[in-house]
Amino acid sequence: MAGGGDELKLLGTFASPFVMRAKLALSFKGLSFEDVEEDLANKSQLLLESNPAEKKVPVLIHNGKPVCDSRVIVQYIDEAFSGNGAPLLPADPYERAVARFWAAYVDDKVLCHVLEAARGKTEEEKAEGLKQTLVAVETMEAAFKTCSKGKPFFGGDRVGYLDVTLGGLVVWVHAGAALYGMRLFDDAKSPFLAAWVERFGALDAAKAVLPAVERVVEFAKMRQAQAAAPATAGGN
Amino acid sequence: MAGGGDELKLLGTFASPFVMRAKLALSFKGLSFEDVEEDLANKSQLLLESNPAEKKVPVLIHNGKPVCDSRVIVQYIDEAFSGNGAPLLPADPYERAVARFWAAYVDDKVLCHVLEAARGKTEEEKAEGLKQTLVAVETMEAAFKTCSKGKPFFGGDRVGYLDVTLGGLVVWVHAGAALYGMRLFDDAKSPFLAAWVERFGALDAAKAVLPAVERVVEFAKMRQAQAAAPATAGGN
């Protein structure tokens, strides 16, 4: 499966943490891919046909066959290209279960509340989102200590499934600091995660696919301006 | 791992579709387990210690080590007891990805909206939940045809990961008909899923662990009565 004949195409948007996650998995497995930037206001026919149930990015198209949902994509890459470099998921069933549990936690508790804090309809909703985010980060901080067992990554000495899953947030940790003056993982409250962000972001395989922080900040500012502008100024 | 020395304990509540899912996986893999019924109003110390991050059921405790999150539990059972009977997940990476995608869809789109329809704070919220549920069921109906390829189960000729995931809803399809006069999967709009419910529910391994419909209906009526009663009548 890891031969040069494989065609890999990733439909995504550069600022999405879910898309970054899929790109990180491809990069850490040493796979090159065609990076197709979607316009979510005008989705391509290929995206609509590849993910008819959810019409969302990322979608990985491998030799014409679509795989949807970022965590499913990461596991697919690990299994379909098992011959390429080190596996992302551990071999031991129990360790796999622990990694899968925390990967789900990142989406259901961390990312979900981060989005609530950023996009909440009322100040009350935003405050609740922020509060829940901080609880989830505190829990993740404790989990990091358990999973990493004193090693530099959740996966131990090398990057694994949970690192890649959380890796989609690394650029946003920096962007959040620039935009809101607040770090999701800070040195005082979550020193292990704060150090992990620096360590992960410095890896060549991460740098190869993660967008520049400035680009994500510019994008977020543009979206905020669009949201604040009267509807008539919104264009398409 | 499949030896007689394994101690398996499942912390759950009998009416939860997520708990039923874990029980179904154990049953289809031919594993016996201690069924520990939790009182969610007064959670056991064992539950709080076994799932400190979410404090939710189901939790599978295997030789003293806890595994949390129902879909993670099903995959763990499949991997830890790979020597026990047929695997739940397919061998092919692409088919595994398809099964995982639809299993996530069952939770994020079907079950999520069913709960919204049942527990929404306003009539508007309930109506929206019901509307979204029907859209999701229509999509699942089409997915069943794709995944099963004309075979009786999502897993093909035998029950697989997606069957077990959706299997947690089988009793509730019947209970919903008794409670609300509405079937989640009905013969007119989703004939494949309606037939699958009957086929799945008739299997010995399913009957061995699924609760009687009447018991679930009684439980739901009691919960409705509690919710409708003044707070002072609620007891503890």
mmCIF file with all atom_site columns, N, CA and C in Angstrom, chain A residues 51 53-54 65-69 72 75-76 79-80 93-94 96-97 100-102 104-105 109 139, chain B residues 51 53-54 65-69 72 75-76 79-80 93-94 96-97 100-102 104-105 109 139:
data_model
loop_
_atom_site.group_PDB
_atom_site.id
_atom_site.type_symbol
_atom_site.label_atom_id
_atom_site.label_alt_id
_atom_site.label_comp_id
_atom_site.label_asym_id
_atom_site.label_entity_id
_atom_site.label_seq_id
_atom_site.pdbx_PDB_ins_code
_atom_site.Cartn_x
_atom_site.Cartn_y
_atom_site.Cartn_z
_atom_site.occupancy
_atom_site.B_iso_or_equiv
_atom_site.pdbx_formal_charge
_atom_site.auth_seq_id
_atom_site.auth_comp_id
_atom_site.auth_asym_id
_atom_site.auth_atom_id
_atom_site.pdbx_PDB_model_num
ATOM 1   N N  . ASN A 1 51  ? -18.216 13.229 0.417  1.00 0.00 ? 51  ASN A N  1
ATOM 2   C CA . ASN A 1 51  ? -18.758 13.152 1.776  1.00 0.00 ? 51  ASN A CA 1
ATOM 3   C C  . ASN A 1 51  ? -20.226 13.583 1.757  1.00 0.00 ? 51  ASN A C  1
ATOM 4   N N  . ALA A 1 53  ? -22.805 12.476 3.260  1.00 0.00 ? 53  ALA A N  1
ATOM 5   C CA . ALA A 1 53  ? -23.527 12.444 4.536  1.00 0.00 ? 53  ALA A CA 1
ATOM 6   C C  . ALA A 1 53  ? -23.273 13.708 5.350  1.00 0.00 ? 53  ALA A C  1
ATOM 7   N N  . GLU A 1 54  ? -22.070 14.249 5.307  1.00 0.00 ? 54  GLU A N  1
ATOM 8   C CA . GLU A 1 54  ? -21.769 15.399 6.175  1.00 0.00 ? 54  GLU A CA 1
ATOM 9   C C  . GLU A 1 54  ? -21.274 16.621 5.419  1.00 0.00 ? 54  GLU A C  1
ATOM 10  N N  . LYS A 1 65  ? -10.847 6.620  -3.627 1.00 0.00 ? 65  LYS A N  1
ATOM 11  C CA . LYS A 1 65  ? -11.822 6.241  -2.589 1.00 0.00 ? 65  LYS A CA 1
ATOM 12  C C  . LYS A 1 65  ? -11.767 7.234  -1.421 1.00 0.00 ? 65  LYS A C  1
ATOM 13  N N  . PRO A 1 66  ? -12.928 7.825  -1.057 1.00 0.00 ? 66  PRO A N  1
ATOM 14  C CA . PRO A 1 66  ? -12.930 8.847  -0.009 1.00 0.00 ? 66  PRO A CA 1
ATOM 15  C C  . PRO A 1 66  ? -12.999 8.279  1.409  1.00 0.00 ? 66  PRO A C  1
ATOM 16  N N  . VAL A 1 67  ? -12.233 8.886  2.297  1.00 0.00 ? 67  VAL A N  1
ATOM 17  C CA . VAL A 1 67  ? -12.301 8.582  3.733  1.00 0.00 ? 67  VAL A CA 1
ATOM 18  C C  . VAL A 1 67  ? -12.619 9.906  4.445  1.00 0.00 ? 67  VAL A C  1
ATOM 19  N N  . CYS A 1 68  ? -13.657 9.896  5.291  1.00 0.00 ? 68  CYS A N  1
ATOM 20  C CA . CYS A 1 68  ? -14.126 11.121 5.935  1.00 0.00 ? 68  CYS A CA 1
ATOM 21  C C  . CYS A 1 68  ? -13.951 11.028 7.456  1.00 0.00 ? 68  CYS A C  1
ATOM 22  N N  . ASP A 1 69  ? -13.974 12.202 8.116  1.00 0.00 ? 69  ASP A N  1
ATOM 23  C CA . ASP A 1 69  ? -13.882 12.339 9.586  1.00 0.00 ? 69  ASP A CA 1
ATOM 24  C C  . ASP A 1 69  ? -12.405 12.259 9.986  1.00 0.00 ? 69  ASP A C  1
ATOM 25  N N  . VAL A 1 72  ? -11.008 9.293  11.941 1.00 0.00 ? 72  VAL A N  1
ATOM 26  C CA . VAL A 1 72  ? -11.080 8.083  11.107 1.00 0.00 ? 72  VAL A CA 1
ATOM 27  C C  . VAL A 1 72  ? -9.962  8.121  10.060 1.00 0.00 ? 72  VAL A C  1
ATOM 28  N N  . GLN A 1 75  ? -6.544  7.169  11.619 1.00 0.00 ? 75  GLN A N  1
ATOM 29  C CA . GLN A 1 75  ? -6.434  5.723  11.826 1.00 0.00 ? 75  GLN A CA 1
ATOM 30  C C  . GLN A 1 75  ? -6.301  4.990  10.493 1.00 0.00 ? 75  GLN A C  1
ATOM 31  N N  . TYR A 1 76  ? -7.021  5.486  9.476  1.00 0.00 ? 76  TYR A N  1
ATOM 32  C CA . TYR A 1 76  ? -6.929  4.869  8.147  1.00 0.00 ? 76  TYR A CA 1
ATOM 33  C C  . TYR A 1 76  ? -5.493  4.970  7.610  1.00 0.00 ? 76  TYR A C  1
ATOM 34  N N  . GLU A 1 79  ? -3.283  2.526  9.263  1.00 0.00 ? 79  GLU A N  1
ATOM 35  C CA . GLU A 1 79  ? -3.521  1.121  8.911  1.00 0.00 ? 79  GLU A CA 1
ATOM 36  C C  . GLU A 1 79  ? -3.213  0.823  7.444  1.00 0.00 ? 79  GLU A C  1
ATOM 37  N N  . ALA A 1 80  ? -3.585  1.755  6.557  1.00 0.00 ? 80  ALA A N  1
ATOM 38  C CA . ALA A 1 80  ? -3.378  1.509  5.122  1.00 0.00 ? 80  ALA A CA 1
ATOM 39  C C  . ALA A 1 80  ? -1.902  1.627  4.754  1.00 0.00 ? 80  ALA A C  1
ATOM 40  N N  . PRO A 1 93  ? -3.414  -3.397 22.938 1.00 0.00 ? 93  PRO A N  1
ATOM 41  C CA . PRO A 1 93  ? -4.841  -3.020 22.909 1.00 0.00 ? 93  PRO A CA 1
ATOM 42  C C  . PRO A 1 93  ? -5.232  -2.026 23.995 1.00 0.00 ? 93  PRO A C  1
ATOM 43  N N  . TYR A 1 94  ? -4.671  -2.170 25.193 1.00 0.00 ? 94  TYR A N  1
ATOM 44  C CA . TYR A 1 94  ? -5.065  -1.254 26.262 1.00 0.00 ? 94  TYR A CA 1
ATOM 45  C C  . TYR A 1 94  ? -4.542  0.155  25.985 1.00 0.00 ? 94  TYR A C  1
ATOM 46  N N  . ARG A 1 96  ? -3.911  1.380  23.099 1.00 0.00 ? 96  ARG A N  1
ATOM 47  C CA . ARG A 1 96  ? -4.708  1.899  21.975 1.00 0.00 ? 96  ARG A CA 1
ATOM 48  C C  . ARG A 1 96  ? -6.015  2.497  22.495 1.00 0.00 ? 96  ARG A C  1
ATOM 49  N N  . ALA A 1 97  ? -6.641  1.775  23.443 1.00 0.00 ? 97  ALA A N  1
ATOM 50  C CA . ALA A 1 97  ? -7.917  2.249  24.001 1.00 0.00 ? 97  ALA A CA 1
ATOM 51  C C  . ALA A 1 97  ? -7.713  3.581  24.731 1.00 0.00 ? 97  ALA A C  1
ATOM 52  N N  . ARG A 1 100 ? -7.260  6.296  22.129 1.00 0.00 ? 100 ARG A N  1
ATOM 53  C CA . ARG A 1 100 ? -8.552  6.597  21.468 1.00 0.00 ? 100 ARG A CA 1
ATOM 54  C C  . ARG A 1 100 ? -9.475  7.384  22.401 1.00 0.00 ? 100 ARG A C  1
ATOM 55  N N  . PHE A 1 101 ? -9.479  7.029  23.686 1.00 0.00 ? 101 PHE A N  1
ATOM 56  C CA . PHE A 1 101 ? -10.337 7.742  24.639 1.00 0.00 ? 101 PHE A CA 1
ATOM 57  C C  . PHE A 1 101 ? -9.950  9.217  24.677 1.00 0.00 ? 101 PHE A C  1
ATOM 58  N N  . TRP A 1 102 ? -8.657  9.504  24.796 1.00 0.00 ? 102 TRP A N  1
ATOM 59  C CA . TRP A 1 102 ? -8.230  10.897 24.922 1.00 0.00 ? 102 TRP A CA 1
ATOM 60  C C  . TRP A 1 102 ? -8.353  11.649 23.607 1.00 0.00 ? 102 TRP A C  1
ATOM 61  N N  . ALA A 1 104 ? -10.810 11.223 21.519 1.00 0.00 ? 104 ALA A N  1
ATOM 62  C CA . ALA A 1 104 ? -12.229 11.604 21.515 1.00 0.00 ? 104 ALA A CA 1
ATOM 63  C C  . ALA A 1 104 ? -12.456 12.766 22.480 1.00 0.00 ? 104 ALA A C  1
ATOM 64  N N  . TYR A 1 105 ? -11.741 12.733 23.600 1.00 0.00 ? 105 TYR A N  1
ATOM 65  C CA . TYR A 1 105 ? -11.873 13.795 24.605 1.00 0.00 ? 105 TYR A CA 1
ATOM 66  C C  . TYR A 1 105 ? -11.446 15.155 24.032 1.00 0.00 ? 105 TYR A C  1
ATOM 67  N N  . LYS A 1 109 ? -14.549 17.494 24.274 1.00 0.00 ? 109 LYS A N  1
ATOM 68  C CA . LYS A 1 109 ? -14.467 18.362 25.451 1.00 0.00 ? 109 LYS A CA 1
ATOM 69  C C  . LYS A 1 109 ? -13.599 19.599 25.220 1.00 0.00 ? 109 LYS A C  1
ATOM 70  N N  . THR A 1 139 ? -7.838  18.659 32.826 1.00 0.00 ? 139 THR A N  1
ATOM 71  C CA . THR A 1 139 ? -7.930  17.203 32.770 1.00 0.00 ? 139 THR A CA 1
ATOM 72  C C  . THR A 1 139 ? -6.914  16.630 31.778 1.00 0.00 ? 139 THR A C  1
ATOM 73  N N  . ASN B 1 51  ? -13.370 6.293  35.801 1.00 0.00 ? 51  ASN B N  1
ATOM 74  C CA . ASN B 1 51  ? -13.534 7.255  34.712 1.00 0.00 ? 51  ASN B CA 1
ATOM 75  C C  . ASN B 1 51  ? -13.541 8.669  35.292 1.00 0.00 ? 51  ASN B C  1
ATOM 76  N N  . ALA B 1 53  ? -12.257 11.393 34.298 1.00 0.00 ? 53  ALA B N  1
ATOM 77  C CA . ALA B 1 53  ? -12.391 12.504 33.344 1.00 0.00 ? 53  ALA B CA 1
ATOM 78  C C  . ALA B 1 53  ? -13.850 12.769 33.002 1.00 0.00 ? 53  ALA B C  1
ATOM 79  N N  . GLU B 1 54  ? -14.665 11.732 32.871 1.00 0.00 ? 54  GLU B N  1
ATOM 80  C CA . GLU B 1 54  ? -16.053 11.947 32.430 1.00 0.00 ? 54  GLU B CA 1
ATOM 81  C C  . GLU B 1 54  ? -17.088 11.419 33.414 1.00 0.00 ? 54  GLU B C  1
ATOM 82  N N  . LYS B 1 65  ? -8.130  -2.996 34.967 1.00 0.00 ? 65  LYS B N  1
ATOM 83  C CA . LYS B 1 65  ? -7.810  -1.787 34.200 1.00 0.00 ? 65  LYS B CA 1
ATOM 84  C C  . LYS B 1 65  ? -9.064  -1.255 33.486 1.00 0.00 ? 65  LYS B C  1
ATOM 85  N N  . PRO B 1 66  ? -9.412  0.023  33.713 1.00 0.00 ? 66  PRO B N  1
ATOM 86  C CA . PRO B 1 66  ? -10.649 0.564  33.141 1.00 0.00 ? 66  PRO B CA 1
ATOM 87  C C  . PRO B 1 66  ? -10.504 1.040  31.694 1.00 0.00 ? 66  PRO B C  1
ATOM 88  N N  . VAL B 1 67  ? -11.526 0.737  30.894 1.00 0.00 ? 67  VAL B N  1
ATOM 89  C CA . VAL B 1 67  ? -11.626 1.261  29.529 1.00 0.00 ? 67  VAL B CA 1
ATOM 90  C C  . VAL B 1 67  ? -12.951 2.024  29.455 1.00 0.00 ? 67  VAL B C  1
ATOM 91  N N  . CYS B 1 68  ? -12.896 3.277  28.981 1.00 0.00 ? 68  CYS B N  1
ATOM 92  C CA . CYS B 1 68  ? -14.084 4.125  28.960 1.00 0.00 ? 68  CYS B CA 1
ATOM 93  C C  . CYS B 1 68  ? -14.478 4.502  27.533 1.00 0.00 ? 68  CYS B C  1
ATOM 94  N N  . ASP B 1 69  ? -15.725 4.932  27.354 1.00 0.00 ? 69  ASP B N  1
ATOM 95  C CA . ASP B 1 69  ? -16.290 5.389  26.075 1.00 0.00 ? 69  ASP B CA 1
ATOM 96  C C  . ASP B 1 69  ? -16.733 4.158  25.282 1.00 0.00 ? 69  ASP B C  1
ATOM 97  N N  . VAL B 1 72  ? -14.916 3.086  22.089 1.00 0.00 ? 72  VAL B N  1
ATOM 98  C CA . VAL B 1 72  ? -13.549 2.666  22.420 1.00 0.00 ? 72  VAL B CA 1
ATOM 99  C C  . VAL B 1 72  ? -13.592 1.273  23.057 1.00 0.00 ? 72  VAL B C  1
ATOM 100 N N  . GLN B 1 75  ? -14.073 -1.477 20.381 1.00 0.00 ? 75  GLN B N  1
ATOM 101 C CA . GLN B 1 75  ? -12.832 -1.747 19.648 1.00 0.00 ? 75  GLN B CA 1
ATOM 102 C C  . GLN B 1 75  ? -11.815 -2.453 20.551 1.00 0.00 ? 75  GLN B C  1
ATOM 103 N N  . TYR B 1 76  ? -11.795 -2.067 21.831 1.00 0.00 ? 76  TYR B N  1
ATOM 104 C CA . TYR B 1 76  ? -10.872 -2.725 22.768 1.00 0.00 ? 76  TYR B CA 1
ATOM 105 C C  . TYR B 1 76  ? -11.210 -4.212 22.886 1.00 0.00 ? 76  TYR B C  1
ATOM 106 N N  . GLU B 1 79  ? -10.004 -6.066 19.907 1.00 0.00 ? 79  GLU B N  1
ATOM 107 C CA . GLU B 1 79  ? -8.548  -6.194 19.795 1.00 0.00 ? 79  GLU B CA 1
ATOM 108 C C  . GLU B 1 79  ? -7.943  -7.037 20.914 1.00 0.00 ? 79  GLU B C  1
ATOM 109 N N  . ALA B 1 80  ? -8.454  -6.867 22.142 1.00 0.00 ? 80  ALA B N  1
ATOM 110 C CA . ALA B 1 80  ? -7.888  -7.595 23.282 1.00 0.00 ? 80  ALA B CA 1
ATOM 111 C C  . ALA B 1 80  ? -8.277  -9.073 23.239 1.00 0.00 ? 80  ALA B C  1
ATOM 112 N N  . PRO B 1 93  ? -8.365  -2.054 5.659  1.00 0.00 ? 93  PRO B N  1
ATOM 113 C CA . PRO B 1 93  ? -8.319  -0.693 6.220  1.00 0.00 ? 93  PRO B CA 1
ATOM 114 C C  . PRO B 1 93  ? -9.436  0.219  5.704  1.00 0.00 ? 93  PRO B C  1
ATOM 115 N N  . TYR B 1 94  ? -9.778  0.106  4.433  1.00 0.00 ? 94  TYR B N  1
ATOM 116 C CA . TYR B 1 94  ? -10.826 0.989  3.910  1.00 0.00 ? 94  TYR B CA 1
ATOM 117 C C  . TYR B 1 94  ? -12.195 0.632  4.507  1.00 0.00 ? 94  TYR B C  1
ATOM 118 N N  . ARG B 1 96  ? -12.671 -0.773 7.339  1.00 0.00 ? 96  ARG B N  1
ATOM 119 C CA . ARG B 1 96  ? -12.622 -0.360 8.750  1.00 0.00 ? 96  ARG B CA 1
ATOM 120 C C  . ARG B 1 96  ? -12.962 1.126  8.867  1.00 0.00 ? 96  ARG B C  1
ATOM 121 N N  . ALA B 1 97  ? -12.405 1.921  7.945  1.00 0.00 ? 97  ALA B N  1
ATOM 122 C CA . ALA B 1 97  ? -12.663 3.369  7.972  1.00 0.00 ? 97  ALA B CA 1
ATOM 123 C C  . ALA B 1 97  ? -14.146 3.656  7.733  1.00 0.00 ? 97  ALA B C  1
ATOM 124 N N  . ARG B 1 100 ? -16.032 2.767  10.891 1.00 0.00 ? 100 ARG B N  1
ATOM 125 C CA . ARG B 1 100 ? -15.785 3.762  11.943 1.00 0.00 ? 100 ARG B CA 1
ATOM 126 C C  . ARG B 1 100 ? -16.520 5.074  11.647 1.00 0.00 ? 100 ARG B C  1
ATOM 127 N N  . PHE B 1 101 ? -16.544 5.470  10.384 1.00 0.00 ? 101 PHE B N  1
ATOM 128 C CA . PHE B 1 101 ? -17.253 6.707  10.029 1.00 0.00 ? 101 PHE B CA 1
ATOM 129 C C  . PHE B 1 101 ? -18.725 6.606  10.404 1.00 0.00 ? 101 PHE B C  1
ATOM 130 N N  . TRP B 1 102 ? -19.366 5.507  10.024 1.00 0.00 ? 102 TRP B N  1
ATOM 131 C CA . TRP B 1 102 ? -20.801 5.376  10.292 1.00 0.00 ? 102 TRP B CA 1
ATOM 132 C C  . TRP B 1 102 ? -21.099 5.145  11.769 1.00 0.00 ? 102 TRP B C  1
ATOM 133 N N  . ALA B 1 104 ? -19.444 6.615  14.176 1.00 0.00 ? 104 ALA B N  1
ATOM 134 C CA . ALA B 1 104 ? -19.422 7.981  14.720 1.00 0.00 ? 104 ALA B CA 1
ATOM 135 C C  . ALA B 1 104 ? -20.702 8.715  14.328 1.00 0.00 ? 104 ALA B C  1
ATOM 136 N N  . TYR B 1 105 ? -21.180 8.448  13.123 1.00 0.00 ? 105 TYR B N  1
ATOM 137 C CA . TYR B 1 105 ? -22.416 9.092  12.641 1.00 0.00 ? 105 TYR B CA 1
ATOM 138 C C  . TYR B 1 105 ? -23.614 8.695  13.515 1.00 0.00 ? 105 TYR B C  1
ATOM 139 N N  . LYS B 1 109 ? -25.016 12.021 14.983 1.00 0.00 ? 109 LYS B N  1
ATOM 140 C CA . LYS B 1 109 ? -26.168 12.496 14.216 1.00 0.00 ? 109 LYS B CA 1
ATOM 141 C C  . LYS B 1 109 ? -27.478 11.809 14.614 1.00 0.00 ? 109 LYS B C  1
ATOM 142 N N  . THR B 1 139 ? -30.283 9.050  5.899  1.00 0.00 ? 139 THR B N  1
ATOM 143 C CA . THR B 1 139 ? -28.893 8.884  5.451  1.00 0.00 ? 139 THR B CA 1
ATOM 144 C C  . THR B 1 139 ? -28.361 7.507  5.852  1.00 0.00 ? 139 THR B C  1
#
